[in-house]
Coordinates of C-alpha atoms and ligand atoms in Angstrom, one line a residue:
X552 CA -14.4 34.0 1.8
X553 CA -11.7 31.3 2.1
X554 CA -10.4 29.4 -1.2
X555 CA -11.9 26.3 -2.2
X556 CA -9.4 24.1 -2.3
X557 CA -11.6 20.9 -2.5
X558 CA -10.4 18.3 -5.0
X559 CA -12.0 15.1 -5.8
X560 CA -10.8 12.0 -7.5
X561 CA -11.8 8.3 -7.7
X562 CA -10.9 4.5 -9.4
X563 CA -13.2 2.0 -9.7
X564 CA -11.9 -1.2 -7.9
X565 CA -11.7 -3.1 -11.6
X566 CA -9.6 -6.0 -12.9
X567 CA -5.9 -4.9 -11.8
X568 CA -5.0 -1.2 -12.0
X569 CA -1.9 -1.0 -14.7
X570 CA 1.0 1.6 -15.0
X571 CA -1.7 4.1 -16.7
X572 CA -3.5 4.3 -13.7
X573 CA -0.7 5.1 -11.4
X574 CA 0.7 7.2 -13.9
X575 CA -2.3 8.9 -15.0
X576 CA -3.9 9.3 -11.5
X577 CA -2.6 7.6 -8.1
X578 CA 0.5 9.2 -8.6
X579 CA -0.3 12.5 -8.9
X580 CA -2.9 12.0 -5.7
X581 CA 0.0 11.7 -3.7
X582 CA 1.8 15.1 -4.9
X583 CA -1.5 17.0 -4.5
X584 CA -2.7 16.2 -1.1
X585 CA -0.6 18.6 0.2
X586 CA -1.6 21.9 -1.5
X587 CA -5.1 20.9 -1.5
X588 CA -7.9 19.4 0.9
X589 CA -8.3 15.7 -0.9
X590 CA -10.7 13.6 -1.4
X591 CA -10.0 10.1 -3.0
X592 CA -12.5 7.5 -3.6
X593 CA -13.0 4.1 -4.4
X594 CA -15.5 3.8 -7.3
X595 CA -17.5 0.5 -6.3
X596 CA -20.9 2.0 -7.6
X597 CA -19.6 2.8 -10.9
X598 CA -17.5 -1.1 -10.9
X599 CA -20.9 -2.8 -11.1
X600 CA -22.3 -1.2 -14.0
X601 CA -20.3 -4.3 -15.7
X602 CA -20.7 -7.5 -14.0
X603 CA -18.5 -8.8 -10.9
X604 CA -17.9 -11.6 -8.7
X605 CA -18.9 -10.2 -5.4
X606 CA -15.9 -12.0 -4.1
X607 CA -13.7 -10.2 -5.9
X608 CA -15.2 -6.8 -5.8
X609 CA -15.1 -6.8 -1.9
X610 CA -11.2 -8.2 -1.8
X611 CA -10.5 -5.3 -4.8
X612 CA -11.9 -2.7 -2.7
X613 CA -9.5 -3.6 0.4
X614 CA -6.6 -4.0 -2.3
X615 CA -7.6 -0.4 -3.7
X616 CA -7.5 1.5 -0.2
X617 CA -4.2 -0.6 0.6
X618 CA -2.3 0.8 -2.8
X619 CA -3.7 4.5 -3.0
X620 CA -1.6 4.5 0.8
X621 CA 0.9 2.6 -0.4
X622 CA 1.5 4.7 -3.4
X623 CA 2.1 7.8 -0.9
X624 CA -1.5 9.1 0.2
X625 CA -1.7 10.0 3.6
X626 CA -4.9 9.0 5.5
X627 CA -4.0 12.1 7.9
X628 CA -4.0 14.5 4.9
X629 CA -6.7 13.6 2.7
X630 CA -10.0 11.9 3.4
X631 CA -9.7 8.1 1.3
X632 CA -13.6 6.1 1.2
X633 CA -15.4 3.7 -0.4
X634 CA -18.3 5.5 -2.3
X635 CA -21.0 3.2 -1.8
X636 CA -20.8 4.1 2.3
X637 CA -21.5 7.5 1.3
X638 CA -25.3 7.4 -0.1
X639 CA -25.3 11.0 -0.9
X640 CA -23.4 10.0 -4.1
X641 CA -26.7 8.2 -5.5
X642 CA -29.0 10.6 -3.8
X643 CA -27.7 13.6 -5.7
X644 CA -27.1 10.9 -9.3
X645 CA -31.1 11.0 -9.0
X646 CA -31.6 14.6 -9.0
X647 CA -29.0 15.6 -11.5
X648 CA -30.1 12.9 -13.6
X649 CA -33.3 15.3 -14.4
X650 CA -30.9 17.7 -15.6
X651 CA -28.9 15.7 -17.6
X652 CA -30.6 14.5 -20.9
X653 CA -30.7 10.9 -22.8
X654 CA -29.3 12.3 -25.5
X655 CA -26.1 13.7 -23.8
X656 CA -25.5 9.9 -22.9
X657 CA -26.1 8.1 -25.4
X658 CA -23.0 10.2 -27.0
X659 CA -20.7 9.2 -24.7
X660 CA -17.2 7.9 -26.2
X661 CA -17.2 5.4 -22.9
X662 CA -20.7 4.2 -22.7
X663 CA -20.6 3.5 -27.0
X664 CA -17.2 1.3 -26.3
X665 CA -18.6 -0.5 -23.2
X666 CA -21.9 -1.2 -24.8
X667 CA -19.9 -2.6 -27.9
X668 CA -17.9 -5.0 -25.0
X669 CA -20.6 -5.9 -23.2
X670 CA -23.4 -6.1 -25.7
X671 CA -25.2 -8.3 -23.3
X672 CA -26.0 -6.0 -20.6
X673 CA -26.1 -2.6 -21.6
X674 CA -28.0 -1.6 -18.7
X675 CA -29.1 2.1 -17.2
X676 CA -26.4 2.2 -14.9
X677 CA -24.0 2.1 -17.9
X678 CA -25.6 5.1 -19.4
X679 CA -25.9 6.9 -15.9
X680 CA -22.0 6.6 -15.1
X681 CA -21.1 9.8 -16.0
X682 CA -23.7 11.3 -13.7
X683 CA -23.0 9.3 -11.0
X684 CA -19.5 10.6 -11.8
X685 CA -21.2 14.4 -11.4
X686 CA -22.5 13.8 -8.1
X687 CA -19.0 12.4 -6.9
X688 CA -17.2 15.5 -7.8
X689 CA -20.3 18.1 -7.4
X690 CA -20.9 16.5 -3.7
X691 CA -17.4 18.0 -2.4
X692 CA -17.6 21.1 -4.0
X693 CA -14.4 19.9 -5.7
X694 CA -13.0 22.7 -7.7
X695 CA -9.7 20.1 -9.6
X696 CA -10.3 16.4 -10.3
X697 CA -6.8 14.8 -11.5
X698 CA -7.7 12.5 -13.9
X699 CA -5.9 10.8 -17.3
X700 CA -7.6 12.3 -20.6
X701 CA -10.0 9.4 -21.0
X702 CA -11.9 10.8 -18.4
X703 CA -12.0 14.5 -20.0
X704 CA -15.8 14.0 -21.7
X705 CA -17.1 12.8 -18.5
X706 CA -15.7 15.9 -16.8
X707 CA -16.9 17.7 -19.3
X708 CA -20.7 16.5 -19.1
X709 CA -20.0 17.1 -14.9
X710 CA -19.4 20.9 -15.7
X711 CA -22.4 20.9 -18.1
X712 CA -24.7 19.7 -14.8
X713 CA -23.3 21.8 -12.5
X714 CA -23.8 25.3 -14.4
X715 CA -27.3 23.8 -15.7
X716 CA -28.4 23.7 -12.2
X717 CA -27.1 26.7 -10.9
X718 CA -28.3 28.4 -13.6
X719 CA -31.7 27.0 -12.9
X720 CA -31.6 28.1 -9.5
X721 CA -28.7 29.6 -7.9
X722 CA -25.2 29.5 -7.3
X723 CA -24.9 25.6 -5.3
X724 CA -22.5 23.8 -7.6
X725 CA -18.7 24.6 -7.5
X726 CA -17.6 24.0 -11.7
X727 CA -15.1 21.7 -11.4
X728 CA -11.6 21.9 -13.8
X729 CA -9.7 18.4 -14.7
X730 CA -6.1 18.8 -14.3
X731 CA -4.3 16.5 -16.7
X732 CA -0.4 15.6 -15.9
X733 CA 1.9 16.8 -18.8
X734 CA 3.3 13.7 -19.4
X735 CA 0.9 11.0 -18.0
X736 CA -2.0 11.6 -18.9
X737 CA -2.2 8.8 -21.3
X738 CA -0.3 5.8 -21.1
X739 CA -0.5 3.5 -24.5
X740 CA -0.9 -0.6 -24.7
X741 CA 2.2 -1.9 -25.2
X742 CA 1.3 -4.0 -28.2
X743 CA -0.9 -1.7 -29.6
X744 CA 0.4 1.9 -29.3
X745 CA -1.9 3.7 -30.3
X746 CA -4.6 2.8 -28.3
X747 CA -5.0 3.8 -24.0
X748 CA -3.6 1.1 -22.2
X749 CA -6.3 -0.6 -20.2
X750 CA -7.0 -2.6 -17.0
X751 CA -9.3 -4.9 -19.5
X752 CA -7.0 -5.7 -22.7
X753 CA -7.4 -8.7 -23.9
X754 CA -3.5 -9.0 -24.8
X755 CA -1.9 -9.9 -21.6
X756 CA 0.9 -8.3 -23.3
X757 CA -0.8 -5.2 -23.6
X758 CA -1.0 -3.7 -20.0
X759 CA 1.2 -3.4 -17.0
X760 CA -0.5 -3.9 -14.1
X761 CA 0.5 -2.5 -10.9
X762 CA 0.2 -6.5 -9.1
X763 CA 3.0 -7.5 -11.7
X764 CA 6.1 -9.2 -10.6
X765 CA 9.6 -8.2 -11.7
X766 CA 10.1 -10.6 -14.3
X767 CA 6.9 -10.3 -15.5
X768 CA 7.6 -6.4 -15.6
X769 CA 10.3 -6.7 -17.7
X770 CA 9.1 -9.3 -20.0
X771 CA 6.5 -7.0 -21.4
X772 CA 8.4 -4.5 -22.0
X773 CA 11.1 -6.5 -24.0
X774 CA 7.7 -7.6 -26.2
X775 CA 6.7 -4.0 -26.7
X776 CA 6.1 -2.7 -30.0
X777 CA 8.4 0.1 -30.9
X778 CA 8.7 1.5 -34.6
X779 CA 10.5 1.2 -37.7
X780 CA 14.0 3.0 -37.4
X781 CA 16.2 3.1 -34.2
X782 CA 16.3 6.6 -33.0
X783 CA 14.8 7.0 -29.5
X784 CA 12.9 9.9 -29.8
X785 CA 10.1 11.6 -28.2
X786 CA 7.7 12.0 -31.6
X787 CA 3.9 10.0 -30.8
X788 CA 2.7 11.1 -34.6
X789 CA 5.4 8.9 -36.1
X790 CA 6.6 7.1 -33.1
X791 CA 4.3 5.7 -30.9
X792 CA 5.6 2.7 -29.3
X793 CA 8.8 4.7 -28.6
X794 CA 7.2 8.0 -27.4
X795 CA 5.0 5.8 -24.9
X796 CA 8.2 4.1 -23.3
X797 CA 9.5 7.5 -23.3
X798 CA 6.8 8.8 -20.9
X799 CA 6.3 5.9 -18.7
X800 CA 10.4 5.9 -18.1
X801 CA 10.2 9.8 -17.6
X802 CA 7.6 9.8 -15.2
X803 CA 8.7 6.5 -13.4
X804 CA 12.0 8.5 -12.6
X805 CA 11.2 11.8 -12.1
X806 CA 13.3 12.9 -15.0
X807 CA 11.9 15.0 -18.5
X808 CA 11.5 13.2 -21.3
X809 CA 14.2 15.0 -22.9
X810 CA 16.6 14.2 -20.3
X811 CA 15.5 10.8 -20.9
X812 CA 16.3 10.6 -24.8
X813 CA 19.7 11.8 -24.1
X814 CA 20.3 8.9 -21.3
X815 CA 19.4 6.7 -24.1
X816 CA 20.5 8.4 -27.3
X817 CA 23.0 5.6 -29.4
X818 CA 21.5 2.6 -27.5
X819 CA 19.6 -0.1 -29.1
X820 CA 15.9 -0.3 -28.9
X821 CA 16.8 -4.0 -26.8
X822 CA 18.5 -2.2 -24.5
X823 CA 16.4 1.0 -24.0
X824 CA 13.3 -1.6 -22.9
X825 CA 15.2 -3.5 -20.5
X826 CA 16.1 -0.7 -19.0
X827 CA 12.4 1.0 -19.3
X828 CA 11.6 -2.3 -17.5
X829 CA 14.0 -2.6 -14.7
X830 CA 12.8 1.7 -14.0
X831 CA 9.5 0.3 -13.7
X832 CA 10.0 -2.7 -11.8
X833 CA 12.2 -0.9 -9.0
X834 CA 9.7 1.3 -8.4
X835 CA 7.2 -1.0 -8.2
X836 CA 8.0 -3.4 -5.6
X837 CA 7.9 -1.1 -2.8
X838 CA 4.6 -0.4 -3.6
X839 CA 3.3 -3.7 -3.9
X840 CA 5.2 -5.1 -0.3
X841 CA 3.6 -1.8 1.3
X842 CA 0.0 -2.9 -0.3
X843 CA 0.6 -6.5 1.0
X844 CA 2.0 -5.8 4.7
X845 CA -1.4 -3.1 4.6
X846 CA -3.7 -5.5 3.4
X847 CA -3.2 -7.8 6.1
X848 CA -3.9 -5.2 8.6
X849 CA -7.7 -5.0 8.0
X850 CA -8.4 -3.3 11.2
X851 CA -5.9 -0.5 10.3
X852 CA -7.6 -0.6 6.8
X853 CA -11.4 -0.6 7.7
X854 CA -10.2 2.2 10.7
X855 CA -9.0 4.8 7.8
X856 CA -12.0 3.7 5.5
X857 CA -14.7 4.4 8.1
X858 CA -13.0 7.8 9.2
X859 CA -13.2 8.5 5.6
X860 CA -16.7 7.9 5.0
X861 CA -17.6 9.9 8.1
X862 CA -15.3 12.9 7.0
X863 CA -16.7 12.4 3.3
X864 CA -20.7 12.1 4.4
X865 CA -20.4 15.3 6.7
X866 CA -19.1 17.3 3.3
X867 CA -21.6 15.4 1.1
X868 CA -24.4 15.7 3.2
X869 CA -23.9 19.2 3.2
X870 CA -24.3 19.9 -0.7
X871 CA -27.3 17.3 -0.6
X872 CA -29.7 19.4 2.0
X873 CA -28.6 22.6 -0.2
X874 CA -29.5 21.0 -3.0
X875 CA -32.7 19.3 -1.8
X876 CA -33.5 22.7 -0.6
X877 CA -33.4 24.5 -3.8
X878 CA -35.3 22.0 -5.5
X879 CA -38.8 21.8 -3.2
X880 CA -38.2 18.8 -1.2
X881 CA -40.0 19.0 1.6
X882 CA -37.9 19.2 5.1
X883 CA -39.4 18.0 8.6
Ligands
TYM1110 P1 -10.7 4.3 -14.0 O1 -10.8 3.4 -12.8 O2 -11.0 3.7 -15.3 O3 -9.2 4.9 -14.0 C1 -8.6 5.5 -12.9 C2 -7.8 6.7 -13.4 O4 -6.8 6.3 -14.2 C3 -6.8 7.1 -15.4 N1 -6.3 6.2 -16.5 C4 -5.2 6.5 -17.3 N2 -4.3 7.5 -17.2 C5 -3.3 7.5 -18.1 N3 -3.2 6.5 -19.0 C6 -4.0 5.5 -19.1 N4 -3.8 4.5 -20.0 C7 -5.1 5.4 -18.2 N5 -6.2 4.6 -18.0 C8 -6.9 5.1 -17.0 C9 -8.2 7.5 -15.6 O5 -8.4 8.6 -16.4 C10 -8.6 7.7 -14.2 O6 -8.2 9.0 -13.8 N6 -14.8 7.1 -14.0 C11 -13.5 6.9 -13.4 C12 -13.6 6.8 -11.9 C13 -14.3 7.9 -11.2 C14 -14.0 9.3 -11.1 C15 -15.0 9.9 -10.4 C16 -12.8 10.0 -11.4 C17 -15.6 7.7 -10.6 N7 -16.0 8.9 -10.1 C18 -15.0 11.2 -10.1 C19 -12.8 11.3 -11.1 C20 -13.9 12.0 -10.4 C21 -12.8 5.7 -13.9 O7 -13.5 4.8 -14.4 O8 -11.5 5.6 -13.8

């Protein structure tokens, strides 16, 4: 039998992506399309278990599919869709959600800190998100998701699914394995480094986000927090602020965070910012005038996006009719 090769990954078309999303994920989508066979969604079904301006949600979707190919993925090489134009993703959430129990859930590190945010609407599909997230990756067979460690519980709960059911009745699931970058993986808020940075801090100081302009870029990371002492060294037990603008200059550049505390061994903690910014920056407005000339093209953009969803239903669909198989539904 061939190899699977099948990997799956997805970001939910929220607020503004920041630096640990690129970093974390997009990034690395790029450098894996070509040793495996891709796919990369846009998480719309999971964005509305919080609340959003329809507006906004549709124009986020468009800017989403416009960065993941302006970041480097190739609409040849992988297949890039919007999940909700793949109903096979809430088809198998219903089944696997009889073999996924309330109290599994209800433990979940995400759905306990988004019911805290959003005490006002802690609805089912915020509970259900991880096994929504199950049927993404289960649907493609997908043996590696790429994802930044906040995500690792979630794949977790995905492999506990998938070997429940085959268990139950055969062999049908592929177990899926996260793959986590080395350095990456988790990007800190700038003010508060010991936290994940995220596309919803309420410090505007906190997050980078990937729509940021050079000045703006640089600004934050003059405000960052680093840590008592002046040594630039990699150590995120004692020094988390610096260890953090460590990684995001390392990974920005290509270079090993060693490599980078000897570029900046001597200097001042002013200086080693500004130039943590200005790595950042550079890098960044490609990107963004690639995302912009793309997003204006919305016949090029909705050409890629339906291709995808037809490549991506023809795999999904295939997993669903197995599944619905195993499980008694009756076929005509
Ligand atoms: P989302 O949209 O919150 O984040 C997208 C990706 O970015 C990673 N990430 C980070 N990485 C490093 N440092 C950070 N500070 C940081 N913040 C976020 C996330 O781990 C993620 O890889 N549930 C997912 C989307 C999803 C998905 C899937 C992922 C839906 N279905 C199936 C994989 C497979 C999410 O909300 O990601």
């Amino acid at each position: 039998m061939e190899e699977n090769r099948n990997l799956y990954s997805a970001v939910q078309p929220t607020n503004n992506l920041t630096i640990g999303n690129y970093l974390g994920a997009v990034k690395n989508f790029v450098e894996l399309q070509n040793e495996y066979d891709c796919y990369y969604a846009i998480a719309n079904q999971h964005a509305i278990t919080v609340r959003q301006n329809p507006a906004e949600l549709r124009q986020k979707t468009a800017a989403l599919a416009a960065l993941y190919i302006a970041c480097g993925a190739d609409p040849e090489k992988c297949v890039l869709y919007v999940q909700s134009h793949v109903p096979a993703h809430s088809q198998l959430c219903w089944v696997l959600n009889t073999f996924t129990y309330v109290g599994e859930m209800e433990r979940m590190t995400q759905f306990k800190d988004k019911s805290r945010k959003h005490a006002d609407n802690i609805n089912m599909g915020l509970m259900d998100y991880p096994v929504l997230m199950a049927a993404d990756i289960l649907l493609y067979q997908a043996r590696y998701v790429p994802v930044g460690l906040d995500q690792k519980q979630h794949l977790e709960i995905a492999r506990d699914i998938a070997q429940r059911f085959n268990n139950a009745y055969s062999p049908t699931f592929t177990v899926p394995e996260g793959i986590y970058m080395k350095v990456g993986a988790k990007i800190n808020d700038l003010q508060e480094p010991s936290k994940k940075m995220s596309k919803s801090a309420e410090n505007p100081n906190s997050s980078v986000f990937l729509t940021d302009d050079r000045d703006t870029v640089i600004r934050k990371f003059k405000r960052a927090v680093t840590d008592s002492g002046s040594e630039i060294k990699y150590d995120p037990e004692n020094k988390a602020g610096v260890s953090n603008l460590l990684s995001v200059y390392a990974v920005f550049t290509g270079k090993t965070v060693s490599e980078a505390e000897k570029e900046f061994e001597g200097l001042g903690y002013g200086e080693f910012k500004l130039a943590v910014g200005e790595a950042v920056a550079d890098k960044l407005a490609p990107i963004q005038a690639e995302q912009a000339r793309l997003l204006s093209d919305k016949a090029y953009l909705d050409g890629v996006l339906k291709t995808g969803a037809e490549r991506a239903s023809y795999t999904a669909n295939k997993t669903l009719n197995k599944v619905y198989k195993k499980i008694g539904f009756y076929q005509i």
